[in-house]
């Protein structure tokens, strides 16, 4: 044992002598004595065989307490003493500096009783404490949006009376829906065309479908090509029935012009207005007779006049500037020239039940022709502010884009109650 301790430094010699009693009461190799006797339960030759494990631990801890004041480490301890004023409880937790009122404070150690102190390593020494591995936070279940805790639940929202409603679907006609708004535009020879058909506010509120329709179609090729613009309004009070009648009228007009495109184009170039009038009236009478025969199929009373129809024929030949208008039923035909509107609707002619209207209109560069149903013809004729606003919007040299055209035909106030269908033709 002495040979094992001979090679140790001063500090290790002290530890060995204090723990096992080697050289107690006598000087070491350097001639200095410890000044203390062997600890309890030990002898000069080593630990007593009769001591217990608790006595050995107590001896070690008492020896550590005595040696801390003699070390050379920072703070007074050989391996780092606790910071001043940092008392700890037996499990190593810092004791509170100021105990709560009414609670017993830490008990003072009695004579010969051991005070446990925690070991705090130096900054460069590893610690036995390891941090918990980081775990991603758990994702909580989504919470339904609602009022904050303690707040009253809001009252259920009440649909405003003017909130638009979707029309009821027809199971047998799901492949042929009626959109709320349709918009189109393109060029044909020397003209630019813009077209729109939109459901009115009253029809919105009732949940009915739009009862108007339009057709823009090109027939033929070369000098004999024709462009047809047709606007139709169903006369039934039921939206679905009215729209079927309006589309049937537009389809008939397209078929009639297609079958007679070459003859109509030749009469237009030759300026034969009387022949055009007579021929178009015969076609219209036969066509509306066929539609009246389909009244039951269209859901209308037998023999009823199905729809109002207004058409405009435009030749593709740039040398021919004649535009032919023919119609049955209500609506409007207007021309914008030099910043003002002109009503080109001809006087009634023919039987009172279905007056046929015909007019040949010369086209000039800068003119705008507007073919429309009653939903737009009434505010354009009766609302000077709307007419002036529309004239200012369309007096520019170039036609508007589709969004601008749609915005311009929106009447204000009561004028938006009915369906609105309009086709504008810009001459160049």
Short mmCIF file of C-alpha atoms in Angstrom, two decimals:
data_model
loop_
_atom_site.label_atom_id
_atom_site.label_comp_id
_atom_site.label_asym_id
_atom_site.label_seq_id
_atom_site.Cartn_x
_atom_site.Cartn_y
_atom_site.Cartn_z
CA UNK A 1 0.00 0.00 0.00
CA UNK A 2 2.81 2.40 0.81
CA UNK A 3 4.48 1.60 -2.49
CA UNK A 4 1.22 2.19 -4.30
CA UNK A 5 0.82 5.59 -2.59
CA UNK A 6 4.46 6.62 -2.93
CA UNK A 7 4.10 7.73 -6.52
CA UNK A 8 1.04 9.94 -5.91
CA UNK A 9 1.17 13.71 -5.50
CA UNK A 10 0.43 15.64 -2.39
CA UNK A 11 -3.29 15.73 -2.98
CA UNK A 12 -3.61 11.99 -3.70
CA UNK A 13 -1.46 11.15 -0.65
CA UNK A 14 -3.86 13.17 1.49
CA UNK A 15 -6.86 11.33 0.04
CA UNK A 16 -5.25 7.92 0.60
CA UNK A 17 -4.25 8.68 4.16
CA UNK A 18 -7.63 10.11 5.04
CA UNK A 19 -9.59 7.26 3.49
CA UNK A 20 -7.52 4.27 4.61
CA UNK A 21 -5.48 5.69 7.44
CA UNK A 22 -2.04 5.22 5.92
CA UNK A 23 0.54 7.20 7.79
CA UNK A 24 -2.06 8.75 10.13
CA UNK A 25 -0.34 10.74 12.82
CA UNK A 26 2.99 10.53 10.95
CA UNK A 27 4.51 12.61 8.19
CA UNK A 28 4.53 11.47 4.59
CA UNK A 29 7.37 11.60 2.22
CA UNK A 30 7.43 15.39 2.45
CA UNK A 31 7.57 15.26 6.29
CA UNK A 32 4.08 16.85 6.76
CA UNK A 33 1.42 15.22 8.87
CA UNK A 34 -2.31 15.35 8.31
CA UNK A 35 -3.11 16.23 11.90
CA UNK A 36 -6.04 13.80 11.96
CA UNK A 37 -6.43 10.27 13.11
CA UNK A 38 -7.84 7.36 11.17
CA UNK A 39 -11.50 7.66 10.42
CA UNK A 40 -14.02 5.70 12.37
CA UNK A 41 -14.22 2.09 11.37
CA UNK A 42 -10.68 1.98 9.99
CA UNK A 43 -7.33 0.98 11.34
CA UNK A 44 -3.81 1.98 10.49
CA UNK A 45 -3.44 -1.08 8.28
CA UNK A 46 -6.66 -0.43 6.25
CA UNK A 47 -10.37 -0.75 6.61
CA UNK A 48 -11.71 -2.75 9.47
CA UNK A 49 -13.26 -5.97 8.33
CA UNK A 50 -16.14 -5.43 10.73
CA UNK A 51 -17.33 -2.07 9.40
CA UNK A 52 -20.48 -1.81 7.27
CA UNK A 53 -21.09 -0.36 3.83
CA UNK A 54 -22.97 2.60 5.33
CA UNK A 55 -20.03 3.36 7.59
CA UNK A 56 -17.65 3.32 4.66
CA UNK A 57 -19.87 5.69 2.62
CA UNK A 58 -20.19 8.00 5.61
CA UNK A 59 -16.40 7.95 6.05
CA UNK A 60 -15.88 8.81 2.37
CA UNK A 61 -18.37 11.65 2.40
CA UNK A 62 -16.93 13.09 5.64
CA UNK A 63 -13.45 12.90 4.17
CA UNK A 64 -14.64 14.72 1.02
CA UNK A 65 -16.18 17.45 3.16
CA UNK A 66 -12.93 17.94 5.05
CA UNK A 67 -10.81 17.94 1.92
CA UNK A 68 -12.78 20.55 -0.05
CA UNK A 69 -11.32 23.34 1.98
CA UNK A 70 -7.76 22.22 1.17
CA UNK A 71 -8.02 21.74 -2.64
CA UNK A 72 -6.54 23.96 -5.30
CA UNK A 73 -9.45 24.04 -7.71
CA UNK A 74 -11.37 27.20 -8.41
CA UNK A 75 -13.87 27.97 -5.66
CA UNK A 76 -11.84 26.09 -2.99
CA UNK A 77 -12.50 22.46 -4.01
CA UNK A 78 -10.03 20.04 -5.49
CA UNK A 79 -12.53 19.12 -8.19
CA UNK A 80 -14.81 22.18 -8.02
CA UNK A 81 -16.78 23.20 -4.93
CA UNK A 82 -20.44 24.28 -5.04
CA UNK A 83 -21.03 27.97 -5.58
CA UNK A 84 -21.45 30.02 -2.40
CA UNK A 85 -25.01 30.21 -1.19
CA UNK A 86 -26.23 27.40 -3.42
CA UNK A 87 -27.67 24.95 -0.96
CA UNK A 88 -29.24 21.79 -2.24
CA UNK A 89 -31.57 19.19 -0.82
CA UNK A 90 -30.56 15.52 -0.44
CA UNK A 91 -31.66 14.68 -4.02
CA UNK A 92 -29.60 17.49 -5.55
CA UNK A 93 -32.31 20.11 -6.15
CA UNK A 94 -31.56 23.74 -5.20
CA UNK A 95 -33.28 24.69 -1.99
CA UNK A 96 -35.51 27.79 -2.16
CA UNK A 97 -33.88 30.96 -0.90
CA UNK A 98 -37.07 32.18 0.70
CA UNK A 99 -39.47 29.43 1.85
CA UNK A 100 -43.17 30.05 1.60
CA UNK A 101 -44.81 31.59 4.68
CA UNK A 102 -45.92 28.95 7.15
CA UNK A 103 -43.77 26.23 5.68
CA UNK A 104 -40.89 24.79 7.76
CA UNK A 105 -37.47 25.83 6.56
CA UNK A 106 -34.56 23.46 6.00
CA UNK A 107 -33.46 21.69 9.20
CA UNK A 108 -30.00 22.54 10.51
CA UNK A 109 -27.63 19.57 10.61
CA UNK A 110 -26.99 18.17 14.06
CA UNK A 111 -23.65 17.35 15.62
CA UNK A 112 -21.83 14.70 13.62
CA UNK A 113 -24.60 14.68 10.98
CA UNK A 114 -23.53 14.70 7.34
CA UNK A 115 -24.73 17.49 5.01
CA UNK A 116 -25.06 16.28 1.42
CA UNK A 117 -23.94 18.64 -1.31
CA UNK A 118 -24.24 18.16 -5.01
CA UNK A 119 -21.25 17.81 -7.24
CA UNK A 120 -21.05 20.42 -9.99
CA UNK A 121 -18.45 19.71 -12.67
CA UNK A 122 -16.09 22.24 -14.07
CA UNK A 123 -17.08 23.73 -17.41
CA UNK A 124 -14.60 21.54 -19.26
CA UNK A 125 -15.57 18.34 -17.50
CA UNK A 126 -18.36 16.15 -18.94
CA UNK A 127 -21.60 15.93 -17.03
CA UNK A 128 -23.63 12.83 -16.39
CA UNK A 129 -26.82 14.70 -17.37
CA UNK A 130 -27.94 14.14 -20.92
CA UNK A 131 -30.74 16.16 -22.63
CA UNK A 132 -33.83 14.37 -23.80
CA UNK A 133 -33.79 13.62 -27.50
CA UNK A 134 -35.85 16.11 -29.50
CA UNK A 135 -39.18 14.80 -30.68
CA UNK A 136 -41.41 16.59 -33.21
CA UNK A 137 -44.55 17.93 -31.61
CA UNK A 138 -47.58 15.80 -32.07
CA UNK A 139 -50.18 17.04 -34.51
CA UNK A 140 -53.42 17.77 -32.79
CA UNK A 141 -56.74 16.91 -34.35
CA UNK A 142 -58.28 19.71 -36.44
CA UNK A 143 -60.71 21.80 -34.53
CA UNK A 144 -63.90 23.01 -36.08
CA UNK A 145 -64.12 26.77 -36.41
CA UNK A 146 -66.53 28.28 -33.98
CA UNK A 147 -66.99 31.00 -31.40
CA UNK A 148 -64.34 31.34 -28.66
CA UNK A 149 -64.86 29.54 -25.37
CA UNK A 150 -67.56 31.18 -23.34
CA UNK A 151 -68.94 33.18 -26.27
CA UNK A 152 -72.46 32.73 -27.53
CA UNK A 153 -72.87 30.94 -30.83
CA UNK A 154 -73.86 33.29 -33.67
CA UNK A 155 -77.36 33.13 -35.00
CA UNK A 156 -77.80 31.16 -38.24
CA UNK A 157 -77.40 33.29 -41.35
CA UNK A 158 -80.64 34.16 -43.12
CA UNK A 159 -80.55 34.23 -46.91
CA UNK A 160 -81.24 37.68 -48.25
CA UNK A 161 -84.34 37.93 -50.42
CA UNK A 162 -82.32 38.96 -53.47
CA UNK A 163 -79.72 36.17 -53.24
CA UNK A 164 -79.51 34.45 -56.64
CA UNK A 165 -80.69 30.86 -56.70
CA UNK A 166 -79.70 28.01 -58.98
CA UNK A 167 -82.53 26.81 -61.20
CA UNK A 168 -83.92 23.34 -60.71
CA UNK A 169 -82.16 20.76 -62.85
CA UNK A 170 -84.08 18.65 -65.36
CA UNK A 171 -83.02 14.99 -65.07
CA UNK A 172 -83.81 14.31 -68.73
CA UNK A 173 -81.82 17.33 -69.99
CA UNK A 174 -78.65 17.38 -67.87
CA UNK A 175 -76.51 17.34 -71.00
CA UNK A 176 -78.08 20.62 -72.14
CA UNK A 177 -77.80 23.10 -69.23
CA UNK A 178 -78.74 26.77 -69.41
CA UNK A 179 -75.80 28.87 -68.15
CA UNK A 180 -76.49 32.08 -66.26
CA UNK A 181 -74.40 34.17 -68.70
CA UNK A 182 -73.01 33.47 -72.18
CA UNK A 183 -70.49 35.74 -73.89
CA UNK A 184 -68.92 35.66 -77.33
CA UNK A 185 -66.97 37.83 -79.74
CA UNK A 186 -65.00 37.63 -83.00
CA UNK A 187 -64.39 39.36 -86.34
CA UNK A 188 -66.15 38.75 -89.63
CA UNK A 189 -64.79 40.59 -92.63
CA UNK A 190 -65.04 44.35 -91.99
CA UNK A 191 -67.00 44.04 -88.73
CA UNK A 192 -66.29 43.04 -85.15
CA UNK A 193 -69.05 41.29 -83.20
CA UNK A 194 -69.69 41.16 -79.43
CA UNK A 195 -72.60 39.16 -77.98
CA UNK A 196 -73.99 38.51 -74.49
CA UNK A 197 -77.06 36.93 -72.89
CA UNK A 198 -77.53 37.22 -69.12
CA UNK A 199 -80.14 36.25 -66.57
CA UNK A 200 -82.04 39.13 -64.96
CA UNK A 201 -82.34 39.89 -61.25
CA UNK A 202 -86.00 38.85 -60.98
CA UNK A 203 -85.27 35.59 -62.76
CA UNK A 204 -82.37 35.07 -60.35
CA UNK A 205 -84.63 35.43 -57.34
CA UNK A 206 -87.25 33.05 -58.70
CA UNK A 207 -84.59 30.45 -59.48
CA UNK A 208 -85.70 30.24 -63.12
CA UNK A 209 -83.41 29.76 -66.10
CA UNK A 210 -82.63 32.49 -68.59
CA UNK A 211 -85.51 32.83 -71.10
CA UNK A 212 -83.49 34.49 -73.88
CA UNK A 213 -80.91 33.19 -76.34
CA UNK A 214 -78.76 34.38 -79.22
CA UNK A 215 -77.04 32.85 -82.23
CA UNK A 216 -73.96 34.10 -84.10
CA UNK A 217 -73.11 31.88 -87.08
CA UNK A 218 -71.28 32.09 -90.41
CA UNK A 219 -72.63 30.37 -93.52
CA UNK A 220 -71.01 29.87 -96.91
CA UNK A 221 -67.57 30.91 -98.13
CA UNK A 222 -65.96 33.58 -100.28
CA UNK A 223 -68.13 36.39 -101.64
CA UNK A 224 -71.32 34.43 -100.90
CA UNK A 225 -70.55 34.04 -97.19
CA UNK A 226 -73.13 35.44 -94.78
CA UNK A 227 -73.01 36.14 -91.07
CA UNK A 228 -76.26 35.74 -89.10
CA UNK A 229 -76.97 37.43 -85.78
CA UNK A 230 -80.20 36.24 -84.09
CA UNK A 231 -81.73 37.21 -80.71
CA UNK A 232 -84.81 35.37 -79.39
CA UNK A 233 -87.03 35.78 -76.29
CA UNK A 234 -89.33 32.95 -75.18
CA UNK A 235 -92.88 34.09 -74.46
CA UNK A 236 -93.71 31.56 -71.76
CA UNK A 237 -93.84 32.63 -68.11
CA UNK A 238 -91.85 29.51 -67.22
CA UNK A 239 -88.10 29.96 -67.64
CA UNK A 240 -87.25 26.47 -68.86
CA UNK A 241 -90.07 26.53 -71.43
CA UNK A 242 -89.17 30.05 -72.56
CA UNK A 243 -85.54 29.13 -73.11
CA UNK A 244 -86.46 26.07 -75.16
CA UNK A 245 -88.69 28.22 -77.36
CA UNK A 246 -85.98 30.87 -77.75
CA UNK A 247 -83.37 28.32 -78.77
CA UNK A 248 -85.81 26.68 -81.16
CA UNK A 249 -86.41 30.05 -82.85
CA UNK A 250 -82.66 30.71 -83.20
CA UNK A 251 -82.10 27.22 -84.59
CA UNK A 252 -84.84 27.70 -87.17
CA UNK A 253 -83.32 31.05 -88.29
CA UNK A 254 -79.90 29.44 -88.68
CA UNK A 255 -81.30 26.57 -90.72
CA UNK A 256 -83.30 28.86 -93.01
CA UNK A 257 -80.32 31.12 -93.75
CA UNK A 258 -78.04 28.15 -94.32
CA UNK A 259 -80.37 26.64 -96.93
CA UNK A 260 -80.70 29.97 -98.78
CA UNK A 261 -77.28 31.57 -98.16
CA UNK A 262 -76.20 31.85 -101.80
CA UNK A 263 -79.48 33.45 -102.97
CA UNK A 264 -79.56 35.85 -100.03
CA UNK A 265 -75.92 36.93 -100.60
CA UNK A 266 -76.61 37.61 -104.30
CA UNK A 267 -79.70 39.70 -103.50
CA UNK A 268 -77.67 41.68 -100.95
CA UNK A 269 -74.87 42.50 -103.41
CA UNK A 270 -77.38 43.44 -106.10
CA UNK A 271 -79.40 45.65 -103.74
CA UNK A 272 -82.69 43.81 -104.39
CA UNK A 273 -84.46 44.90 -101.22
CA UNK A 274 -87.98 44.01 -102.31
CA UNK A 275 -86.92 40.47 -103.17
CA UNK A 276 -85.15 40.16 -99.83
CA UNK A 277 -88.20 41.41 -97.95
CA UNK A 278 -90.61 39.07 -99.68
CA UNK A 279 -88.30 36.07 -99.41
CA UNK A 280 -87.46 36.58 -95.74
CA UNK A 281 -91.12 37.09 -94.83
CA UNK A 282 -92.12 33.83 -96.50
CA UNK A 283 -89.29 32.01 -94.67
CA UNK A 284 -90.36 33.55 -91.36
CA UNK A 285 -94.02 32.65 -91.78
CA UNK A 286 -93.21 29.03 -92.60
CA UNK A 287 -90.72 28.82 -89.77
CA UNK A 288 -93.05 30.20 -87.11
CA UNK A 289 -95.85 27.98 -88.38
CA UNK A 290 -93.60 24.98 -87.78
CA UNK A 291 -92.73 26.25 -84.28
CA UNK A 292 -96.40 26.68 -83.41
CA UNK A 293 -96.94 23.09 -84.44
CA UNK A 294 -94.29 22.09 -81.91
CA UNK A 295 -95.99 23.98 -79.07
CA UNK A 296 -96.74 20.83 -77.09
CA UNK A 297 -93.17 19.61 -77.53
CA UNK A 298 -91.85 22.98 -76.33
CA UNK A 299 -94.21 22.95 -73.34
CA UNK A 300 -96.45 25.77 -74.58
CA UNK A 301 -100.21 25.96 -75.22
CA UNK A 302 -101.31 24.66 -78.61
CA UNK A 303 -101.16 27.31 -81.34
CA UNK A 304 -99.25 29.81 -79.16
CA UNK A 305 -96.64 32.05 -80.75
CA UNK A 306 -93.44 30.60 -79.23
CA UNK A 307 -90.93 33.46 -79.18
CA UNK A 308 -89.91 36.89 -80.40
CA UNK A 309 -87.11 36.70 -82.97
CA UNK A 310 -84.83 39.43 -84.34
CA UNK A 311 -82.16 38.80 -86.99
CA UNK A 312 -79.42 40.74 -88.76
CA UNK A 313 -77.72 39.55 -91.97
CA UNK A 314 -74.17 40.75 -92.74
CA UNK A 315 -72.45 39.93 -96.07
CA UNK A 316 -68.77 38.98 -96.14
CA UNK A 317 -68.11 40.96 -99.34
CA UNK A 318 -66.33 44.19 -98.22
CA UNK A 319 -67.80 46.01 -101.24
CA UNK A 320 -71.34 45.36 -100.00
CA UNK A 321 -72.21 47.54 -96.98
CA UNK A 322 -75.92 46.67 -96.77
CA UNK A 323 -77.13 45.10 -93.51
CA UNK A 324 -80.55 43.48 -93.54
CA UNK A 325 -82.74 43.36 -90.44
CA UNK A 326 -85.92 41.26 -90.10
CA UNK A 327 -87.91 40.39 -86.99
CA UNK A 328 -91.10 39.07 -85.41
CA UNK A 329 -92.02 40.30 -81.93
CA UNK A 330 -90.58 42.85 -79.50
CA UNK A 331 -87.03 43.99 -78.96
CA UNK A 332 -84.80 46.73 -80.33
CA UNK A 333 -82.49 47.73 -83.17
CA UNK A 334 -80.28 50.77 -82.48
CA UNK A 335 -77.42 52.50 -84.22
CA UNK A 336 -74.70 54.51 -82.49
CA UNK A 337 -73.38 57.24 -84.80
CA UNK A 338 -71.46 60.42 -83.86
CA UNK A 339 -71.91 59.71 -80.15
CA UNK A 340 -75.74 59.42 -80.22
CA UNK A 341 -78.26 56.58 -80.44
CA UNK A 342 -80.79 56.19 -83.26
CA UNK A 343 -83.80 53.88 -82.98
CA UNK A 344 -84.00 51.95 -86.27
CA UNK A 345 -87.03 49.85 -85.32
CA UNK A 346 -89.41 49.93 -88.31
CA UNK A 347 -93.15 50.42 -87.99
CA UNK A 348 -95.34 47.37 -87.45
CA UNK A 349 -96.56 45.55 -90.51
CA UNK A 350 -98.43 42.37 -91.15
CA UNK A 351 -100.96 40.60 -88.91
CA UNK A 352 -101.36 42.08 -85.41
CA UNK A 353 -100.60 38.72 -83.78
CA UNK A 354 -97.16 38.41 -85.38
CA UNK A 355 -96.02 41.59 -87.14
CA UNK A 356 -93.11 41.08 -89.50
CA UNK A 357 -90.47 43.81 -89.56
CA UNK A 358 -87.90 44.40 -92.26
CA UNK A 359 -85.27 47.07 -92.87
CA UNK A 360 -82.09 47.43 -94.95
CA UNK A 361 -79.46 49.54 -93.16
CA UNK A 362 -76.32 50.96 -94.85
CA UNK A 363 -73.18 50.39 -92.79
CA UNK A 364 -70.55 53.12 -92.38
CA UNK A 365 -67.11 52.92 -90.76
CA UNK A 366 -67.41 53.96 -87.13
CA UNK A 367 -71.07 52.91 -86.76
CA UNK A 368 -72.23 50.51 -84.07
CA UNK A 369 -75.38 48.45 -84.63
CA UNK A 370 -77.04 46.99 -81.53
CA UNK A 371 -79.57 44.15 -81.80
CA UNK A 372 -81.22 43.34 -78.45
CA UNK A 373 -84.22 41.87 -76.67
CA UNK A 374 -86.78 43.78 -74.63
CA UNK A 375 -84.69 43.47 -71.43
CA UNK A 376 -82.09 45.89 -72.85
CA UNK A 377 -84.26 47.79 -75.35
CA UNK A 378 -86.47 49.23 -72.57
CA UNK A 379 -83.69 50.83 -70.44
CA UNK A 380 -81.86 52.03 -73.56
CA UNK A 381 -85.03 53.82 -74.74
CA UNK A 382 -86.30 55.00 -71.35
CA UNK A 383 -83.16 55.74 -69.28
CA UNK A 384 -81.17 58.67 -70.71
CA UNK A 385 -78.33 58.17 -68.22
CA UNK A 386 -77.86 54.54 -69.25
CA UNK A 387 -78.02 55.43 -72.95
CA UNK A 388 -75.40 58.18 -72.48
CA UNK A 389 -73.10 55.91 -70.49
CA UNK A 390 -73.35 53.17 -73.09
CA UNK A 391 -72.70 55.63 -75.92
CA UNK A 392 -69.60 57.00 -74.17
CA UNK A 393 -68.25 53.48 -73.59
CA UNK A 394 -68.73 52.40 -77.21
CA UNK A 395 -67.68 55.57 -79.04
CA UNK A 396 -64.00 54.57 -78.96
CA UNK A 397 -62.46 53.66 -82.35
CA UNK A 398 -61.84 50.05 -81.30
CA UNK A 399 -64.54 47.69 -79.98
CA UNK A 400 -64.36 46.75 -76.28
CA UNK A 401 -63.05 43.44 -75.08
CA UNK A 402 -65.51 40.86 -73.81
CA UNK A 403 -65.24 41.94 -70.17
CA UNK A 404 -65.79 45.59 -71.09
CA UNK A 405 -68.78 44.70 -73.27
CA UNK A 406 -70.37 42.70 -70.44
CA UNK A 407 -69.86 45.53 -67.94
CA UNK A 408 -71.33 48.14 -70.28
CA UNK A 409 -74.68 46.40 -70.76
CA UNK A 410 -75.48 46.30 -67.03
CA UNK A 411 -78.42 48.66 -66.35
CA UNK A 412 -78.80 50.18 -62.90
CA UNK A 413 -81.75 49.92 -60.55
CA UNK A 414 -84.96 48.38 -61.86
CA UNK A 415 -83.51 48.04 -65.38
CA UNK A 416 -81.67 44.83 -64.45
CA UNK A 417 -84.81 42.89 -63.50
CA UNK A 418 -85.28 41.21 -66.91
CA UNK A 419 -82.97 39.01 -68.94
CA UNK A 420 -80.55 40.97 -71.11
CA UNK A 421 -79.43 39.79 -74.53
CA UNK A 422 -77.54 42.02 -76.95
CA UNK A 423 -75.30 41.71 -80.00
CA UNK A 424 -73.16 44.67 -81.03
CA UNK A 425 -71.61 45.07 -84.49
CA UNK A 426 -68.67 47.50 -84.93
CA UNK A 427 -68.15 48.72 -88.48
CA UNK A 428 -64.64 49.41 -89.74
#
